[in-house]
Each structure stands twice: as C-alpha cells, then as structure tokens.
Short mmCIF file of C-alpha atoms and ligand atoms in Angstrom, two decimals:
data_model
loop_
_atom_site.label_atom_id
_atom_site.label_comp_id
_atom_site.label_asym_id
_atom_site.label_seq_id
_atom_site.Cartn_x
_atom_site.Cartn_y
_atom_site.Cartn_z
CA MET H 1 -21.60 -4.50 26.72
CA PHE H 2 -20.99 -1.87 24.89
CA GLU H 3 -24.29 -1.44 21.77
CA GLN H 4 -24.46 0.18 18.54
CA PRO H 5 -25.88 3.13 19.94
CA LYS H 6 -29.54 4.51 18.34
CA THR H 7 -27.82 7.82 17.62
CA SER H 8 -23.87 7.72 15.97
CA TYR H 9 -22.39 10.55 16.07
CA LEU H 10 -19.86 8.99 13.68
CA TYR H 11 -19.98 8.75 10.33
CA TYR H 12 -17.67 7.09 7.78
CA GLN H 13 -17.23 6.68 4.26
CA THR H 14 -20.26 4.56 4.08
CA ALA H 15 -23.48 4.44 6.62
CA MET H 16 -22.42 0.29 6.63
CA THR H 17 -21.55 -0.18 10.64
CA ARG H 18 -19.99 -3.14 12.18
CA SER H 19 -19.21 -5.18 15.95
CA PHE H 20 -17.26 -3.20 18.35
CA VAL H 21 -14.24 -4.45 18.75
CA ASP H 22 -13.01 -5.57 22.47
CA SER H 23 -9.31 -6.57 21.90
CA ALA H 24 -6.59 -7.58 19.45
CA GLN H 25 -3.68 -10.35 19.96
CA GLY H 26 -1.09 -11.68 17.18
CA VAL H 27 -3.76 -12.30 13.99
CA TYR H 28 -6.87 -12.46 16.46
CA ILE H 29 -9.02 -9.90 17.24
CA TRP H 30 -11.95 -10.38 19.14
CA ASP H 31 -15.89 -8.18 19.50
CA ASN H 32 -17.92 -7.27 22.35
CA SER H 33 -19.69 -10.25 22.68
CA GLY H 34 -17.16 -12.63 22.29
CA LYS H 35 -16.67 -13.24 18.28
CA LYS H 36 -12.99 -13.96 16.99
CA PHE H 37 -11.20 -13.00 14.30
CA LEU H 38 -8.42 -13.69 12.27
CA ASP H 39 -7.53 -10.54 10.36
CA GLY H 40 -6.55 -12.16 7.42
CA SER H 41 -5.86 -7.75 6.06
CA SER H 42 -4.28 -6.82 8.30
CA GLY H 43 -7.11 -4.52 8.53
CA ALA H 44 -6.54 -1.85 5.92
CA VAL H 45 -2.88 -4.05 5.59
CA ILE H 46 -1.32 -2.17 7.82
CA CYS H 47 -0.81 -4.55 10.48
CA ASN H 48 2.49 -5.89 10.29
CA LEU H 49 3.62 -6.44 13.40
CA GLY H 50 -0.08 -7.96 14.53
CA HIS H 51 -2.15 -6.62 17.17
CA GLY H 52 -1.55 -7.00 21.00
CA ASP H 53 2.94 -6.64 20.68
CA LYS H 54 3.51 -6.25 24.96
CA ARG H 55 7.52 -4.90 23.09
CA ILE H 56 5.50 -2.03 21.76
CA LEU H 57 3.06 -1.33 25.11
CA GLU H 58 6.74 -1.45 26.29
CA ALA H 59 8.12 1.66 24.28
CA ILE H 60 5.00 3.82 24.53
CA ASN H 61 4.91 3.69 28.71
CA LYS H 62 9.06 4.04 28.32
CA GLN H 63 8.31 6.78 26.02
CA ALA H 64 5.26 8.30 27.88
CA GLU H 65 7.95 8.39 31.25
CA SER H 66 9.02 11.14 30.11
CA THR H 67 7.98 13.40 26.73
CA PHE H 68 4.64 12.28 24.16
CA PHE H 69 5.17 15.50 22.12
CA THR H 70 7.29 18.57 21.35
CA TYR H 71 7.57 20.12 17.87
CA ARG H 72 10.43 19.73 15.82
CA THR H 73 11.27 23.57 15.52
CA GLN H 74 11.48 23.42 18.97
CA PHE H 75 13.43 20.71 20.06
CA GLU H 76 15.07 17.48 18.30
CA ASN H 77 14.10 14.14 19.70
CA GLU H 78 16.24 12.02 20.18
CA PRO H 79 13.79 8.96 18.97
CA ALA H 80 13.43 10.62 15.52
CA HIS H 81 17.14 11.02 15.05
CA LYS H 82 17.31 6.87 15.98
CA LEU H 83 15.00 5.71 14.00
CA ALA H 84 16.59 7.84 10.82
CA GLU H 85 19.29 6.31 10.86
CA LEU H 86 17.66 2.50 11.34
CA LEU H 87 16.01 2.77 8.69
CA VAL H 88 18.62 4.40 5.86
CA ASN H 89 21.34 2.14 7.51
CA SER H 90 19.08 -1.21 7.26
CA SER H 91 17.22 -0.47 3.80
CA ALA H 92 19.17 -2.11 0.38
CA ASN H 93 19.32 1.35 -0.79
CA PRO H 94 21.17 3.47 2.01
CA TYR H 95 21.97 6.24 -0.84
CA LEU H 96 18.44 7.29 0.21
CA ASN H 97 19.07 8.00 3.09
CA LYS H 98 17.53 11.80 4.12
CA VAL H 99 13.96 11.32 5.91
CA PHE H 100 11.22 13.42 6.75
CA TYR H 101 8.23 12.31 9.05
CA VAL H 102 4.92 12.79 8.61
CA SER H 103 1.53 11.22 9.71
CA GLY H 104 0.42 9.77 7.85
CA GLY H 105 0.63 7.09 3.87
CA SER H 106 -1.46 9.81 1.89
CA GLU H 107 0.59 12.52 4.41
CA ALA H 108 3.71 10.78 2.50
CA VAL H 109 3.47 11.28 -0.79
CA GLU H 110 1.86 14.61 -0.91
CA SER H 111 5.29 15.48 1.27
CA ALA H 112 7.02 13.09 -1.31
CA MET H 113 5.34 14.97 -4.52
CA LYS H 114 5.81 18.13 -3.84
CA LEU H 115 9.70 17.65 -2.54
CA ALA H 116 10.51 16.61 -6.35
CA ARG H 117 8.23 19.65 -7.47
CA GLN H 118 10.51 21.50 -4.97
CA TYR H 119 13.51 19.99 -6.32
CA TYR H 120 13.05 21.18 -10.37
CA TYR H 121 11.72 24.39 -8.68
CA SER H 122 14.83 25.10 -6.30
CA ARG H 123 16.69 24.67 -10.76
CA GLN H 124 14.15 27.68 -11.57
CA GLU H 125 12.43 24.70 -13.93
CA GLY H 126 9.38 25.41 -14.51
CA ARG H 127 8.01 21.22 -14.30
CA HIS H 128 4.70 20.53 -12.74
CA MET H 129 3.10 17.12 -13.85
CA PHE H 130 3.11 13.64 -12.21
CA ILE H 131 3.13 10.03 -14.29
CA SER H 132 0.98 7.93 -12.07
CA ARG H 133 0.08 4.24 -13.39
CA SER H 134 -3.92 3.17 -13.67
CA PRO H 135 -4.98 2.11 -12.00
CA GLY H 136 -2.99 2.78 -8.72
CA TYR H 137 -3.85 4.24 -5.01
CA HIS H 138 -1.21 7.12 -3.70
CA GLY H 139 -3.89 8.29 -1.20
CA ALA H 140 -6.64 10.63 -0.31
CA THR H 141 -5.28 14.91 -0.19
CA MET H 142 -5.54 16.08 -2.91
CA GLY H 143 -2.51 15.68 -4.34
CA ALA H 144 -1.80 11.95 -4.24
CA LEU H 145 -5.44 12.06 -5.59
CA SER H 146 -4.47 13.89 -8.29
CA VAL H 147 -2.00 10.79 -9.41
CA THR H 148 -4.58 7.82 -8.09
CA SER H 149 -6.68 5.96 -10.41
CA TYR H 150 -9.47 5.06 -8.94
CA ALA H 151 -12.80 6.13 -10.86
CA PRO H 152 -15.30 6.25 -8.20
CA LEU H 153 -12.29 7.95 -5.62
CA GLU H 154 -11.69 11.03 -8.46
CA ASN H 155 -14.51 11.36 -10.08
CA PRO H 156 -16.48 13.75 -7.48
CA PHE H 157 -13.25 16.16 -7.29
CA ARG H 158 -11.77 15.66 -10.79
CA PRO H 159 -12.22 19.83 -11.39
CA MET H 160 -10.40 20.36 -8.29
CA MET H 161 -7.72 19.06 -9.59
CA ARG H 162 -4.73 19.63 -12.36
CA PRO H 163 -5.56 16.08 -14.38
CA GLN H 164 -1.91 14.36 -14.71
CA PRO H 165 -1.00 11.52 -17.04
CA ARG H 166 -1.34 8.13 -17.11
CA ILE H 167 -0.19 4.87 -18.10
CA PRO H 168 -1.35 1.17 -17.84
CA ALA H 169 0.11 -0.70 -14.53
CA PRO H 170 1.44 -4.05 -14.99
CA TYR H 171 -1.68 -5.64 -15.06
CA CYS H 172 -0.73 -9.12 -17.29
CA TYR H 173 -3.94 -10.77 -16.60
CA ARG H 174 -6.20 -7.67 -17.84
CA CYS H 175 -3.46 -6.76 -19.95
CA ALA H 176 -4.64 -2.88 -21.38
CA TYR H 177 -2.82 -4.33 -24.83
CA ASN H 178 -4.26 -6.73 -24.65
CA LEU H 179 -1.26 -9.03 -24.85
CA THR H 180 0.71 -12.15 -23.12
CA TYR H 181 4.21 -11.52 -21.54
CA PRO H 182 6.80 -12.20 -23.04
CA GLY H 183 5.52 -12.08 -26.32
CA CYS H 184 4.59 -7.61 -25.32
CA GLU H 185 7.98 -6.40 -24.33
CA LEU H 186 6.79 -4.48 -21.84
CA ALA H 187 4.58 -2.70 -23.41
CA CYS H 188 3.13 -1.17 -20.63
CA ALA H 189 6.24 -0.14 -19.46
CA TRP H 190 7.57 1.24 -22.53
CA ALA H 191 4.31 3.59 -22.63
CA LEU H 192 6.29 5.62 -19.99
CA GLU H 193 8.94 7.20 -22.41
CA LYS H 194 5.99 7.97 -25.40
CA CYS H 195 4.33 10.14 -22.52
CA ILE H 196 7.36 11.44 -21.27
CA LEU H 197 7.42 12.70 -25.09
CA ASP H 198 3.86 12.97 -25.81
CA TYR H 199 3.66 15.83 -22.57
CA GLY H 200 7.34 17.42 -23.18
CA GLN H 201 9.62 15.78 -20.54
CA GLN H 202 10.81 19.32 -19.56
CA ASN H 203 6.47 18.90 -18.36
CA ILE H 204 7.46 16.18 -16.09
CA ILE H 205 8.78 15.96 -11.89
CA ALA H 206 8.95 12.60 -11.74
CA PHE H 207 6.99 8.84 -12.79
CA ILE H 208 5.62 7.77 -8.93
CA CYS H 209 4.36 4.35 -8.81
CA GLU H 210 3.91 1.51 -5.86
CA PRO H 211 6.51 -0.99 -6.89
CA ILE H 212 3.09 -4.09 -6.62
CA THR H 213 0.06 -2.77 -7.13
CA GLY H 214 -1.20 -3.42 -3.11
CA ALA H 215 -5.14 -2.54 -3.42
CA SER H 216 -7.01 -0.64 -6.18
CA ALA H 217 -5.89 -3.99 -8.79
CA GLY H 218 -4.99 -6.23 -6.11
CA ALA H 219 -1.07 -7.00 -5.36
CA LEU H 220 0.05 -6.56 -9.28
CA VAL H 221 3.68 -7.57 -9.78
CA PRO H 222 5.62 -6.20 -12.96
CA PRO H 223 7.76 -8.65 -14.38
CA LYS H 224 11.48 -8.61 -13.82
CA ASP H 225 12.76 -6.99 -16.03
CA TYR H 226 9.61 -4.27 -15.98
CA TYR H 227 11.70 -1.49 -13.40
CA ALA H 228 15.28 -1.93 -15.20
CA ILE H 229 13.02 -1.04 -18.18
CA ILE H 230 11.35 2.12 -15.33
CA ARG H 231 14.79 3.08 -14.26
CA ASP H 232 16.74 3.61 -17.25
CA ILE H 233 14.02 5.76 -18.52
CA CYS H 234 13.72 7.98 -15.77
CA THR H 235 17.65 8.49 -16.25
CA ARG H 236 17.36 8.74 -19.37
CA TYR H 237 14.84 11.41 -18.96
CA ASP H 238 16.11 12.77 -16.58
CA ILE H 239 12.89 12.85 -14.44
CA LEU H 240 12.45 11.32 -10.89
CA LEU H 241 10.96 7.93 -9.58
CA ILE H 242 9.18 8.13 -6.75
CA LEU H 243 7.59 5.13 -5.11
CA ASP H 244 5.19 4.80 -2.90
CA GLU H 245 5.65 1.26 -0.46
CA VAL H 246 3.11 2.85 1.54
CA MET H 247 1.15 -0.26 1.83
CA THR H 248 4.46 -2.89 0.01
CA GLY H 249 7.17 -1.59 2.69
CA TYR H 250 8.51 -2.72 5.99
CA GLY H 251 8.47 -6.51 4.58
CA ARG H 252 5.19 -6.99 3.07
CA THR H 253 6.38 -8.55 0.05
CA GLY H 254 8.94 -10.57 1.27
CA LYS H 255 11.58 -7.81 1.43
CA LEU H 256 12.01 -4.80 3.55
CA PHE H 257 10.73 -2.60 1.09
CA ALA H 258 9.70 -4.61 -2.32
CA TYR H 259 11.98 -2.40 -4.59
CA GLU H 260 14.97 -4.65 -3.45
CA HIS H 261 12.70 -7.31 -5.52
CA TRP H 262 14.23 -5.95 -8.70
CA ASP H 263 17.90 -4.15 -6.54
CA LEU H 264 15.36 -1.02 -8.58
CA GLN H 265 16.77 2.00 -7.78
CA ALA H 266 14.47 5.40 -6.37
CA ASP H 267 15.05 9.08 -5.89
CA ILE H 268 12.37 9.18 -3.74
CA ILE H 269 10.23 6.96 -1.44
CA ALA H 270 6.80 6.94 0.39
CA LEU H 271 6.06 5.37 3.40
CA SER H 272 3.93 4.52 6.39
CA LYS H 273 1.05 1.47 7.83
CA GLY H 274 4.04 -1.36 8.74
CA MET H 275 5.88 1.88 9.89
CA SER H 276 4.28 1.82 13.02
CA SER H 277 2.03 -1.09 12.21
CA GLY H 278 -1.43 0.41 13.37
CA TYR H 279 0.12 1.59 16.42
CA PHE H 280 0.86 5.39 16.40
CA PRO H 281 0.10 7.82 13.37
CA LEU H 282 2.97 7.21 11.66
CA GLY H 283 5.24 7.27 7.80
CA ALA H 284 8.26 9.38 6.34
CA THR H 285 9.81 9.68 2.74
CA VAL H 286 12.57 9.29 2.52
CA ALA H 287 14.90 11.25 -0.85
CA ARG H 288 18.25 10.66 -2.44
CA GLU H 289 20.10 13.68 -0.19
CA ASP H 290 21.73 15.60 -2.77
CA ILE H 291 17.12 16.45 -3.62
CA VAL H 292 17.27 17.93 -0.35
CA GLU H 293 20.30 19.23 -0.25
CA THR H 294 19.25 21.48 -3.90
CA VAL H 295 16.13 22.24 -1.95
CA MET H 296 17.65 23.67 1.44
CA GLN H 297 20.52 25.60 -0.44
CA ALA H 298 17.43 27.56 -2.47
CA GLY H 299 15.81 28.51 0.55
CA GLY H 300 14.60 25.09 2.70
CA PHE H 301 11.25 23.36 1.85
CA PRO H 302 8.29 24.97 2.59
CA HIS H 303 5.52 21.96 3.56
CA GLY H 304 4.63 19.96 7.13
CA HIS H 305 1.97 18.68 9.42
CA THR H 306 1.75 19.10 12.89
CA ASN H 307 2.28 15.79 13.79
CA ALA H 308 5.17 15.00 12.19
CA GLY H 309 8.55 13.64 13.31
CA SER H 310 6.56 13.06 17.28
CA PRO H 311 8.90 11.72 20.24
CA MET H 312 5.95 9.00 20.79
CA SER H 313 5.32 8.70 17.49
CA CYS H 314 9.80 8.52 16.33
CA ALA H 315 9.56 5.58 19.91
CA VAL H 316 7.14 3.45 18.71
CA GLY H 317 8.74 3.42 14.52
CA LEU H 318 12.02 2.65 16.10
CA ARG H 319 11.22 0.08 18.19
CA VAL H 320 8.91 -1.76 15.10
CA LEU H 321 11.75 -1.44 12.88
CA GLU H 322 14.01 -2.95 15.70
CA ILE H 323 11.83 -5.79 15.92
CA MET H 324 10.52 -6.75 12.74
CA LEU H 325 14.71 -6.93 12.04
CA GLU H 326 15.40 -9.33 15.00
CA GLU H 327 12.61 -11.47 14.19
CA LYS H 328 13.23 -11.82 10.11
CA LEU H 329 9.76 -10.65 9.32
CA PRO H 330 10.51 -9.52 6.16
CA GLU H 331 11.86 -13.41 5.67
CA ASN H 332 8.72 -14.83 7.83
CA ALA H 333 6.65 -13.03 4.80
CA MET H 334 8.55 -14.75 2.24
CA LYS H 335 7.70 -18.63 4.29
CA MET H 336 4.33 -18.62 4.64
CA GLY H 337 3.66 -16.26 0.96
CA LYS H 338 4.42 -19.50 -0.13
CA ILE H 339 2.30 -21.63 2.16
CA LEU H 340 -1.18 -19.32 1.83
CA GLY H 341 0.06 -18.39 -2.08
CA LYS H 342 0.18 -22.75 -2.74
CA GLY H 343 -2.90 -22.30 -0.45
CA LEU H 344 -5.15 -20.04 -2.48
CA LYS H 345 -3.94 -21.22 -5.71
CA ASP H 346 -5.70 -25.12 -4.81
CA LEU H 347 -9.11 -22.77 -3.76
CA ALA H 348 -8.64 -21.58 -7.55
CA GLY H 349 -8.65 -25.07 -8.84
CA LYS H 350 -11.87 -26.58 -6.38
CA TYR H 351 -14.11 -22.95 -7.54
CA ALA H 352 -14.14 -21.43 -11.28
CA PHE H 353 -14.81 -18.10 -10.59
CA ILE H 354 -11.67 -17.03 -9.07
CA GLY H 355 -10.10 -15.75 -11.95
CA ASP H 356 -6.54 -15.31 -11.03
CA VAL H 357 -4.10 -15.33 -8.13
CA ARG H 358 -1.35 -13.75 -7.55
CA GLY H 359 0.79 -12.15 -5.46
CA ILE H 360 3.82 -11.52 -2.99
CA GLY H 361 4.98 -12.59 0.48
CA LEU H 362 2.15 -12.04 2.42
CA LEU H 363 0.10 -9.47 -0.21
CA TRP H 364 -2.63 -11.85 -2.82
CA ALA H 365 -4.85 -10.85 -3.72
CA LEU H 366 -8.37 -13.24 -5.43
CA GLU H 367 -9.96 -11.38 -9.04
CA LEU H 368 -13.02 -12.92 -9.00
CA VAL H 369 -15.09 -13.30 -12.21
CA ALA H 370 -18.46 -13.73 -13.86
CA ASP H 371 -16.52 -15.94 -16.78
CA SER H 372 -13.40 -17.81 -16.52
CA LYS H 373 -12.70 -17.98 -20.48
CA THR H 374 -13.52 -14.52 -20.98
CA LYS H 375 -12.63 -13.75 -17.96
CA GLU H 376 -16.49 -10.83 -18.00
CA THR H 377 -16.60 -9.03 -14.89
CA PHE H 378 -19.07 -9.83 -12.39
CA GLU H 379 -22.00 -6.55 -12.57
CA PRO H 380 -20.78 -3.84 -10.12
CA ARG H 381 -24.55 -3.83 -8.55
CA LEU H 382 -23.80 -7.79 -8.08
CA GLU H 383 -21.12 -6.42 -5.59
CA VAL H 384 -19.36 -10.30 -5.26
CA GLY H 385 -16.06 -8.64 -3.80
CA GLN H 386 -18.31 -7.29 -0.78
CA LEU H 387 -20.57 -10.68 -0.48
CA LEU H 388 -17.34 -12.38 0.11
CA THR H 389 -15.76 -10.14 2.44
CA ASP H 390 -19.93 -10.17 4.55
CA LEU H 391 -19.50 -13.58 4.47
CA ALA H 392 -16.43 -14.17 5.90
CA TYR H 393 -17.04 -11.81 8.43
CA GLU H 394 -19.34 -13.69 9.36
CA LEU H 395 -17.82 -16.55 9.84
CA GLY H 396 -14.77 -14.58 11.78
CA LEU H 397 -12.32 -13.56 8.85
CA ILE H 398 -11.00 -10.30 7.52
CA ILE H 399 -10.80 -9.97 4.15
CA TYR H 400 -10.23 -6.93 1.75
CA PRO H 401 -12.65 -5.94 -1.21
CA ARG H 402 -11.94 -3.26 -4.04
CA ARG H 403 -13.25 -3.22 -7.65
CA CYS H 404 -9.86 -3.91 -10.33
CA VAL H 405 -10.89 -2.05 -13.50
CA ASN H 406 -10.30 1.26 -12.10
CA GLY H 407 -12.36 1.48 -9.56
CA ARG H 408 -15.85 0.82 -11.28
CA GLN H 409 -15.76 -2.67 -12.53
CA GLY H 410 -14.47 -5.87 -10.79
CA ASP H 411 -13.51 -7.74 -8.05
CA HIS H 412 -10.75 -8.73 -6.09
CA ILE H 413 -10.05 -9.33 -1.93
CA LEU H 414 -6.81 -9.09 -1.02
CA ILE H 415 -5.45 -11.31 1.00
CA ALA H 416 -3.06 -9.38 3.43
CA PRO H 417 -2.20 -11.64 7.05
CA PRO H 418 -0.34 -10.07 10.07
CA LEU H 419 3.57 -11.24 9.43
CA ILE H 420 3.62 -13.12 12.49
CA ILE H 421 1.94 -15.67 10.93
CA ASN H 422 3.12 -19.45 11.83
CA LYS H 423 1.96 -22.19 9.32
CA ASP H 424 -1.34 -23.11 11.72
CA GLU H 425 -2.56 -19.84 10.93
CA ILE H 426 -2.36 -20.13 7.50
CA ALA H 427 -4.36 -23.32 7.28
CA GLU H 428 -7.30 -22.06 9.79
CA LEU H 429 -7.90 -18.34 7.20
CA LEU H 430 -7.31 -20.94 4.58
CA GLY H 431 -10.51 -23.16 5.91
CA LEU H 432 -12.31 -20.33 6.31
CA LEU H 433 -11.64 -18.54 2.84
CA ASP H 434 -12.87 -22.04 1.31
CA GLU H 435 -15.56 -21.54 3.67
CA THR H 436 -16.16 -18.28 2.57
CA LEU H 437 -16.04 -19.81 -1.16
CA ASN H 438 -18.24 -22.60 -0.27
CA ARG H 439 -20.76 -20.23 0.73
CA ALA H 440 -20.91 -17.42 -2.22
CA TYR H 441 -20.66 -20.01 -4.96
CA ALA H 442 -24.28 -21.35 -4.10
CA ARG H 443 -24.89 -17.89 -4.21
CA ILE H 444 -23.82 -16.23 -7.59
CA THR H 445 -23.91 -17.75 -10.68
CA TYR H 446 -21.28 -17.66 -13.13
CA LYS H 447 -19.74 -19.24 -16.20
CA THR H 448 -16.91 -21.87 -16.21
C1 LIG C 501 -0.07 2.25 -1.80
C2 LIG C 501 -0.58 3.75 -0.63
N1 LIG C 501 -0.24 4.79 -0.60
C3 LIG C 501 -1.11 6.20 -0.16
C4 LIG C 501 -1.54 5.32 0.82
C5 LIG C 501 -3.06 6.53 1.75
O1 LIG C 501 -1.83 5.78 3.12
P1 LIG C 501 -3.30 6.52 4.44
O2 LIG C 501 -4.71 5.76 4.29
O3 LIG C 501 -2.66 6.25 5.80
O4 LIG C 501 -2.94 8.23 3.80
C6 LIG C 501 -2.29 4.19 0.71
C7 LIG C 501 -3.20 3.59 1.43
O5 LIG C 501 -3.90 2.86 2.05
C8 LIG C 501 -2.11 2.66 -0.02
O6 LIG C 501 -2.22 1.66 -0.37
#
C-alpha cells in the first residue's frame, strides 16, 4: 500500500491531505486501505457518468490505436467534428451551432468572454464590461475571476483586475432586497436594466451567469419568470447573454442543459465538467453562428489553448455524450433528484440547523444556519461546512462545502452524485448524510 509520503512534493489550495485513491466504479470510490466512499458530489460536480465506465475505456483504447494528439492548425480530426455535430443537434438551442474546444471550465468562460469582446471589437465598438452576479463562480483564471463573486478567491487579485459590475443573484433565502417572491416582482432580474443604464449600454459586452448558481451559493434555482426578464433586457439593450453551463450542463439539473428549464436562448454557452465526466480534460464554448462569422470576417479569433480539440479529448467527449443520450441520464437525474430532494427535505425537518434545502435534478444544497428563525450564519471560524464534510468523509460519504455569503460566511454543502445513481444508492447516501448530521448535531450550537 502506498503510504502518505513523509515529504510531499505537491501542494494544493490548503495543507489538508486525504487518503490515496485505489479504484472507482459507478458511484463508489475505494481508497488504498479498502475503505469505500459514496461519491455524493461527483468529485467537484464533474463525474456525471460515474466512475470506471468500460465503454469509455473502450473508446480511449480505440482512439489510442490511431492518434492521441494532433494540433488543430495542422490536422482536422473526426472525433472533433462528430462531437460538435452531436452537441449542436442534441441541444434545445440548435442555432447555437459553432463549437470552440478548450480543456476546462475556466478556459471555456475565458474563451466565451474573449469571443464576445471580439464580436463587438470586430464591429468597431469599444465595449469592455461584463455584468455578472454576486455570488457566482466562473473560474480561476484572471478573466473568469473578474466576473466571479466569491471574496476569498478574488481579494488577493483585485488590484490586477478591471472591476466589473455586479447584480445580486436570485438568492431568495437571503434576498438582497429583503423581499419575498412573487411580491418582489423579481427586483433582482430588473437590477440588470438599472446596471446597464448606470454603466452605459455602449460599454457593456454581455451579461454572464450560471443558469443555476452552483458551488458559490449552492444550487440557486431562479423563479420561473426570472429569465424571461433577463432575456428581454439583453435583447432590448443589445448585449449578449453568456450562460456558464460548466456545472449545470450535461444533464446535471435534469435537462441536457439547464437553460431548457426556462426555454432560455443564450448567445454563447460555456461547457466543461460533465462534458467528459472526468475521463479527459475537455470543455467548449458554443456560440451563435453570426457572432463567429462577424469575428471571422474581421480577421479571426486570436485565442486558443494548445491541448484543445485533440482527437483523444473529443473521442472521449463524443462517447460520453452518446452514452448520456442513449441512457437518458438527464431524465434519470430528474427522477432520482425528486427522491433525493424529498429525502433532503425530510432531513431538514429533523435537524434545525438546516436552514434551506434547494436544488433541482441532481444538483442540491443544504444551507446550514446558527439560527433557523433569523437565518443567522455560523461564525466562519467554526468551519461548519468543512466539519460536516470531514464527518461525512469519516463515514465514507463525499460532499462539497462552500460559503454562501460571497465566500465570506454562511455554510452550505452540495449534494450532487453521478447521474447514474439508483434508488438504493440514494437511500444509502441519505442514510450516511443523516448519520453525518447526527454527529454534527452533537458538535455545534444553534438556535431553533
Ligand atoms: C460554473 C463554473 N464555471 C467555471 C468553472 C471553472 O471550471 P474549471 O475548474 O474546470 O476551470 C467552474 C468550476 O467549478 C464552475 O462551477
């Protein structure tokens, strides 16, 4: 058994270490001591297809027999074309029909932002601002970070980034206006119009958001009429709508893409995570043809990443999407999500420190509060989300903690298992979570 080395030559975000992985299959992962874990968060909400799918291994072997890598300016490759075709044809927005490959979520967002800027630059317009939502997460690279609202990730780099305008996320549990839906008349959506007017329409390139805010605030599903207002404002003021579907895409929310919940038409979408489900680094932006054409006619898109669109990454992406469609995994996510959601709500009835349960499909969050009446957050130093995550880990359950009040305070955990999960495995997940909450209950003080 490979032991934790006395000297590690690696470093991550923090000094925390975890056990060594041995193998993974379906919704389970085993460490090298033989301990079994139920992957309740699909890693970082990426392993939508589950672990160890032999069909992906076959696709990798088949592709490996011909070519792993060729560079896109030197050779075209068949998997890249086939994947783009299947992606466009299986989307509910087939007018989004121009695919640009990258290798991850931050690169996808970065590319979407640069394409959007390049579009207006090609039209000789000097627009240079993106409006985004707070809280929100769009990635770790500087462009994506400039539209991210999660204080601990942004703060050290603020002086290096151009400030970009923000509007409040549709966070009904902690409404920025202290209003309640529907009486609020969706003030948080109308904030976009005010923001455009404040900063000047001639300066704004696009509004970028996650259709359902994922990690940063925990599965915020906007009310049903929210996106009709957003779409209308973007159209009226001629600014682009960029949807970051890096986490929500590929079946995670019970539809192939989350925008389908609102029949929403974006101008550019950013994809990654479930797109290759962790079997190979892959991401993409998919844009309206006329946007790409405008840029091409003005001289091209001066942007790209070396590994993008390689034969192997696209062969993996193609097989993942084929399996996802054949096995109707978005539908399974919706069906299992209803069972999971009900189970989580039952747990909230049992543990008063669960202030809110929210989500859709297989993207759920529990928000934890020190006082369920006032919604007071736990003191950040108590690290309640991390405590729960560690207790769950001891029990063999993986969950994903974050701070919901702009990363500064508030605790929530994400529950987002692979989309192949079945009823028995959901029951097992809920049982392990119940025991986790029970152990946490004895360790934390809260008011009911
Ligand atoms: C919505 C969203 N956008 C972008 C990213 C960045 O993706 P990556 O970590 O692959 O760069 C993430 C990652 O969690 C995400 O959730």
